[in-house]
């Protein structure tokens, strides 16, 4: 049963690859960081930055150590190399990977960004080379390629992207993204691994070997399971642990938004009721997300993760018939004492 906690952003920024040293020399460092809430809905909002250079990366030895540490505890680490969107740090390192040739810098704020990888053959080969290095480090059967939140603005405006679509007989940019992901699927399959991506990879057609991680609700996961593809359920309204834990948001540390209290996290059922038994077999499990835009340090991360991660473990591992929130709460008391002894900064409910 898949039980995961995901907590990263911009994977390439954090990967150490020998073939492409600018990924860590350039892509791993941003000049400064946005302070406080990114509030694009407010017309009077003025962005404030901290003026401090920030960044870093894992060396290949670091990764080997982390993978071994996890494996010794029966945990498999699934790396995510995000493409074709969320890629500005890599494009800043190698501008030829983008669509405009512009020399960009790694982003200093978060959110969706129009600077995405081109679909040129050279970019695809670059990413396959990166994946080859990732495969050497991570034994995981699944390799995550992102696929989410990729605006198509630059592909629409790019003569090269439009020519590529014509050459391949593709009718729109969603099909171009699907082609892109298929190329990664072919590469990973040829290397004995399985591609997994966020539910946007359904748009334009799902790659034959793809497993879908359903984050924008369950619809993507349901569609994929019906098409006989494996699925990991990760719907934001139940499993995004970067969302607030209390209704009174002012009483909580700043978070991205949303509201996932402990009971809601506990009561999630990752097997949608409208799947048949045969379709439901494609649901491998569930994953919680802990994106860290608003989580500045490990103690804050613990605060957001616990005790919701304890609830999520039961979502994945306790049969529905045996689940009972009151019973969970009674048992949680003893578990929180263990967390306290381990100096875990769990949220006191
Ligand atoms: C996601 O939160 N963009 C997967």
XYZ file of C-alpha atoms and ligand atoms in Angstrom:
353
model
C 0.000 0.000 0.000
C 1.392 3.365 -1.040
C 1.658 5.662 1.982
C 3.618 8.747 1.287
C 4.463 12.185 2.520
C 5.707 14.513 -0.176
C 7.624 17.664 0.705
C 9.602 19.352 -1.988
C 9.515 22.063 -4.595
C 11.609 22.463 -7.731
C 13.432 19.163 -7.592
C 16.041 20.030 -10.163
C 17.237 22.822 -7.960
C 17.998 20.229 -5.361
C 19.669 17.609 -7.469
C 23.348 17.206 -7.948
C 24.191 15.963 -11.421
C 27.663 15.548 -12.868
C 26.752 16.206 -16.496
C 25.123 19.568 -15.974
C 27.059 21.460 -13.281
C 25.209 24.745 -13.830
C 22.099 23.138 -12.283
C 23.782 23.382 -8.908
C 26.062 26.349 -9.608
C 23.237 28.573 -10.914
C 19.927 26.780 -10.531
C 20.346 25.972 -6.851
C 20.578 29.616 -5.698
C 18.010 32.375 -5.625
C 18.932 35.991 -4.973
C 16.274 36.586 -2.340
C 12.870 35.372 -1.184
C 9.411 36.879 -1.036
C 8.405 37.730 2.540
C 4.953 36.774 3.824
C 1.877 35.946 1.848
C 1.863 35.977 -1.948
C -1.448 37.796 -2.386
C -2.155 38.066 -6.115
C -5.891 38.648 -5.513
C -5.272 41.961 -3.742
C -4.745 44.862 -6.214
C -2.943 46.928 -3.547
C -0.527 44.162 -2.673
C 3.137 45.174 -2.716
C 5.712 42.396 -2.831
C 8.444 42.588 -0.182
C 11.688 40.612 -0.486
C 14.251 39.701 2.180
C 17.388 40.552 0.165
C 19.140 37.331 1.308
C 20.696 34.857 -1.126
C 19.310 31.415 -0.435
C 19.750 27.919 -1.771
C 21.742 24.704 -1.692
C 21.650 21.223 -3.093
C 22.182 17.610 -2.204
C 25.398 15.985 -3.349
C 25.176 12.501 -4.815
C 26.730 11.155 -1.590
C 24.027 12.949 0.414
C 21.379 11.238 -1.699
C 23.008 7.813 -1.290
C 23.046 8.329 2.479
C 19.380 9.441 2.578
C 18.229 6.571 0.354
C 20.119 4.037 2.512
C 18.758 5.563 5.740
C 15.212 5.317 4.383
C 15.688 1.791 3.004
C 16.931 0.569 6.388
C 13.523 1.692 7.711
C 11.549 0.128 4.818
C 10.884 3.538 3.264
C 11.224 4.057 -0.480
C 12.084 7.559 -1.623
C 10.391 8.548 -4.888
C 12.303 11.395 -6.535
C 10.389 14.007 -8.506
C 12.029 15.806 -11.408
C 9.479 18.409 -12.361
C 8.691 18.946 -16.060
C 7.695 20.640 -18.303
C 6.545 23.345 -15.823
C 8.051 24.521 -12.516
C 11.361 24.548 -14.369
C 12.663 28.096 -14.201
C 15.702 27.237 -12.062
C 16.894 24.727 -14.669
C 16.174 27.160 -17.517
C 18.128 29.851 -15.658
C 21.059 27.423 -15.605
C 20.686 26.450 -19.279
C 18.618 29.075 -21.180
C 18.515 26.869 -24.295
C 16.107 24.570 -22.405
C 13.427 27.284 -22.453
C 11.297 28.759 -25.205
C 12.549 32.335 -25.431
C 16.339 32.181 -25.012
C 16.023 34.825 -22.295
C 18.605 34.639 -19.491
C 16.392 34.104 -16.450
C 17.249 33.853 -12.758
C 15.932 31.221 -10.349
C 12.581 32.444 -9.076
C 12.369 34.426 -5.872
C 8.687 33.664 -5.303
C 6.470 30.653 -5.659
C 3.409 29.759 -7.679
C 2.739 28.903 -11.288
C 5.180 30.339 -13.823
C 5.016 30.731 -17.595
C 8.687 29.895 -18.130
C 8.524 26.192 -18.976
C 10.804 23.736 -20.754
C 10.673 23.717 -24.540
C 9.535 20.507 -26.208
C 12.621 20.466 -28.454
C 14.396 17.163 -28.911
C 17.495 18.596 -27.211
C 15.462 19.446 -24.086
C 13.948 15.987 -24.006
C 17.409 14.409 -24.277
C 18.676 16.729 -21.523
C 15.887 15.585 -19.214
C 16.406 11.932 -20.065
C 20.098 12.363 -19.215
C 19.083 13.914 -15.883
C 16.709 11.006 -15.289
C 19.515 8.536 -16.068
C 21.564 10.061 -13.256
C 18.542 10.016 -10.983
C 18.010 6.302 -11.714
C 21.583 5.585 -10.631
C 20.882 7.152 -7.243
C 17.295 6.151 -6.496
C 16.278 2.467 -6.651
C 12.586 3.463 -6.513
C 10.376 1.545 -8.981
C 8.457 4.820 -9.470
C 10.000 8.038 -10.759
C 7.860 11.173 -10.518
C 8.039 13.620 -13.434
C 5.639 16.269 -12.119
C 3.583 17.362 -15.118
C 1.462 19.766 -13.047
C 0.787 23.461 -13.483
C 2.394 23.938 -16.889
C 1.016 27.060 -18.602
C 1.001 26.728 -22.366
C 1.523 30.467 -23.094
C 5.094 30.115 -24.324
C 4.378 27.026 -26.436
C 1.496 28.893 -28.109
C 3.829 31.808 -28.936
C 6.875 29.752 -29.891
C 7.432 29.056 -33.623
C 9.622 26.082 -32.631
C 6.894 24.560 -30.438
C 4.272 25.148 -33.137
C 6.526 23.560 -35.775
C 7.106 20.588 -33.490
C 3.368 20.129 -33.034
C 2.875 20.215 -36.803
C 5.703 17.759 -37.404
C 4.217 15.368 -34.841
C 0.618 15.847 -36.018
C -0.509 17.200 -32.645
C -3.617 19.353 -32.522
C -2.971 21.429 -29.399
C -0.428 22.206 -26.686
C -2.001 19.690 -24.287
C -1.100 16.990 -26.813
C 2.422 18.402 -26.939
C 2.692 18.030 -23.170
C 1.330 14.512 -23.488
C 4.000 13.758 -26.136
C 6.666 15.150 -23.790
C 5.520 12.946 -20.920
C 5.238 9.905 -23.223
C 8.900 10.320 -24.136
C 9.773 10.167 -20.439
C 7.486 7.177 -20.001
C 9.242 5.330 -22.849
C 12.631 6.167 -21.327
C 11.703 5.051 -17.820
C 9.976 1.893 -19.050
C 13.055 0.991 -21.108
C 15.070 1.307 -17.876
C 12.702 -0.915 -15.906
C 11.018 1.885 -13.945
C 7.509 3.339 -13.838
C 6.519 6.929 -14.522
C 4.215 8.717 -12.106
C 2.885 12.250 -12.575
C 0.280 14.691 -11.253
C -3.206 14.428 -12.754
C -2.525 17.073 -15.427
C -0.759 14.260 -17.322
C -4.240 13.045 -18.288
C -4.733 16.161 -20.419
C -3.857 15.513 -24.044
C -3.821 11.752 -23.414
C -2.224 9.554 -20.769
C 1.125 7.895 -21.497
C 0.708 4.094 -21.672
C 2.805 3.262 -18.607
C 1.800 6.239 -16.476
C 0.547 6.124 -12.904
C -1.498 9.168 -11.892
C -1.214 11.098 -8.642
C -4.581 12.783 -8.223
C -4.192 16.120 -6.441
C -6.928 18.381 -7.865
C -9.589 16.322 -6.134
C -10.302 12.715 -7.094
C -11.629 13.106 -10.649
C -8.239 12.529 -12.277
C -7.625 9.435 -10.171
C -11.075 8.049 -10.977
C -10.599 8.629 -14.725
C -7.180 6.991 -14.646
C -8.371 3.956 -12.637
C -11.241 3.506 -15.112
C -8.686 3.552 -17.924
C -6.829 0.758 -16.035
C -3.935 2.946 -14.911
C -2.613 2.811 -11.377
C -3.376 5.762 -9.158
C -2.193 7.378 -5.924
C -4.845 9.521 -4.276
C -3.523 12.852 -3.031
C -6.525 15.231 -3.179
C -5.639 18.641 -1.844
C -8.756 19.098 0.296
C -7.861 16.075 2.455
C -4.142 15.478 2.081
C -2.408 18.862 1.744
C -0.752 19.277 5.112
C 0.525 22.722 4.169
C -3.126 23.809 4.608
C -4.319 25.315 7.900
C -5.149 23.004 10.805
C -7.634 25.368 12.506
C -10.576 27.414 11.317
C -9.190 30.490 13.092
C -6.357 31.150 10.660
C -5.169 34.212 12.559
C -4.322 31.981 15.505
C -2.105 29.776 13.328
C 1.239 30.418 11.689
C 0.917 31.768 8.131
C 0.055 28.984 5.686
C -0.788 28.784 2.006
C -4.546 28.574 2.638
C -7.113 25.755 2.801
C -8.285 23.960 5.939
C -7.491 20.335 6.748
C -8.233 19.685 10.423
C -7.170 16.393 11.992
C -10.634 14.832 11.764
C -10.914 15.613 8.063
C -7.463 14.163 7.411
C -8.473 11.038 9.356
C -11.826 10.576 7.643
C -10.476 10.534 4.095
C -11.175 7.308 2.212
C -8.769 6.930 -0.722
C -11.023 4.415 -2.504
C -13.753 6.451 -4.255
C -17.187 4.908 -3.739
C -18.072 5.050 -7.438
C -15.223 2.772 -8.556
C -15.987 -0.908 -9.160
C -13.888 -3.438 -7.220
C -11.810 -4.049 -10.347
C -11.168 -0.339 -10.851
C -10.467 0.179 -7.145
C -7.569 -2.301 -7.385
C -5.747 0.398 -9.356
C -5.680 2.676 -6.311
C -2.222 1.906 -4.949
C -2.722 4.100 -1.901
C -2.552 7.675 -0.786
C -0.025 10.442 -0.233
C -0.003 13.569 1.909
C 1.706 16.709 0.650
C 3.748 19.152 2.689
C 4.881 21.872 0.300
C 7.204 24.240 2.073
C 6.593 27.711 0.595
C 5.354 28.858 4.009
C 7.378 26.438 6.130
C 10.745 28.034 6.913
C 12.346 25.395 9.167
C 12.115 21.730 10.272
C 10.303 22.508 13.544
C 7.560 24.277 11.607
C 7.418 21.318 9.234
C 6.861 19.006 12.209
C 4.079 21.309 13.409
C 2.290 20.993 10.060
C 2.941 17.243 9.697
C 1.909 16.005 13.150
C -0.486 14.714 14.226
C -2.054 14.765 10.732
C 0.568 12.294 9.462
C -0.591 9.867 12.185
C -4.149 10.186 10.866
C -2.908 9.712 7.307
C -1.152 6.461 8.274
C -4.536 5.071 9.317
C -6.124 6.359 6.095
C -3.631 4.205 4.206
C -3.410 1.171 6.462
C -6.630 0.740 8.448
C -9.526 -0.951 6.652
C -12.485 1.426 6.409
C -14.671 -0.769 8.627
C -12.140 -0.465 11.462
C -11.803 3.319 11.355
C -13.246 5.411 14.168
C -12.077 8.965 14.881
C -12.961 8.842 18.597
C -10.959 5.640 18.979
C -8.067 7.183 17.019
C -8.083 10.225 19.299
C -7.996 8.028 22.391
C -5.003 6.097 21.032
C -3.330 9.258 19.770
C -2.744 10.482 23.335
C -0.154 7.774 23.973
C 1.398 8.376 20.582
C 1.764 12.102 21.203
C 3.712 11.268 24.348
C 6.111 9.261 22.166
C 6.412 12.210 19.770
C 7.123 14.533 22.704
C 9.935 12.250 23.918
C 11.345 12.360 20.381
C 11.144 16.184 20.554
C 8.732 16.330 17.626
C 7.003 19.708 17.515
C 3.503 18.341 16.884
C 0.496 20.655 16.962
C -1.297 20.572 20.318
C -4.983 20.186 19.424
C 0.658 20.519 -6.905
O 0.292 20.890 -5.783
N 0.918 21.410 -7.849
C 0.829 19.117 -7.248
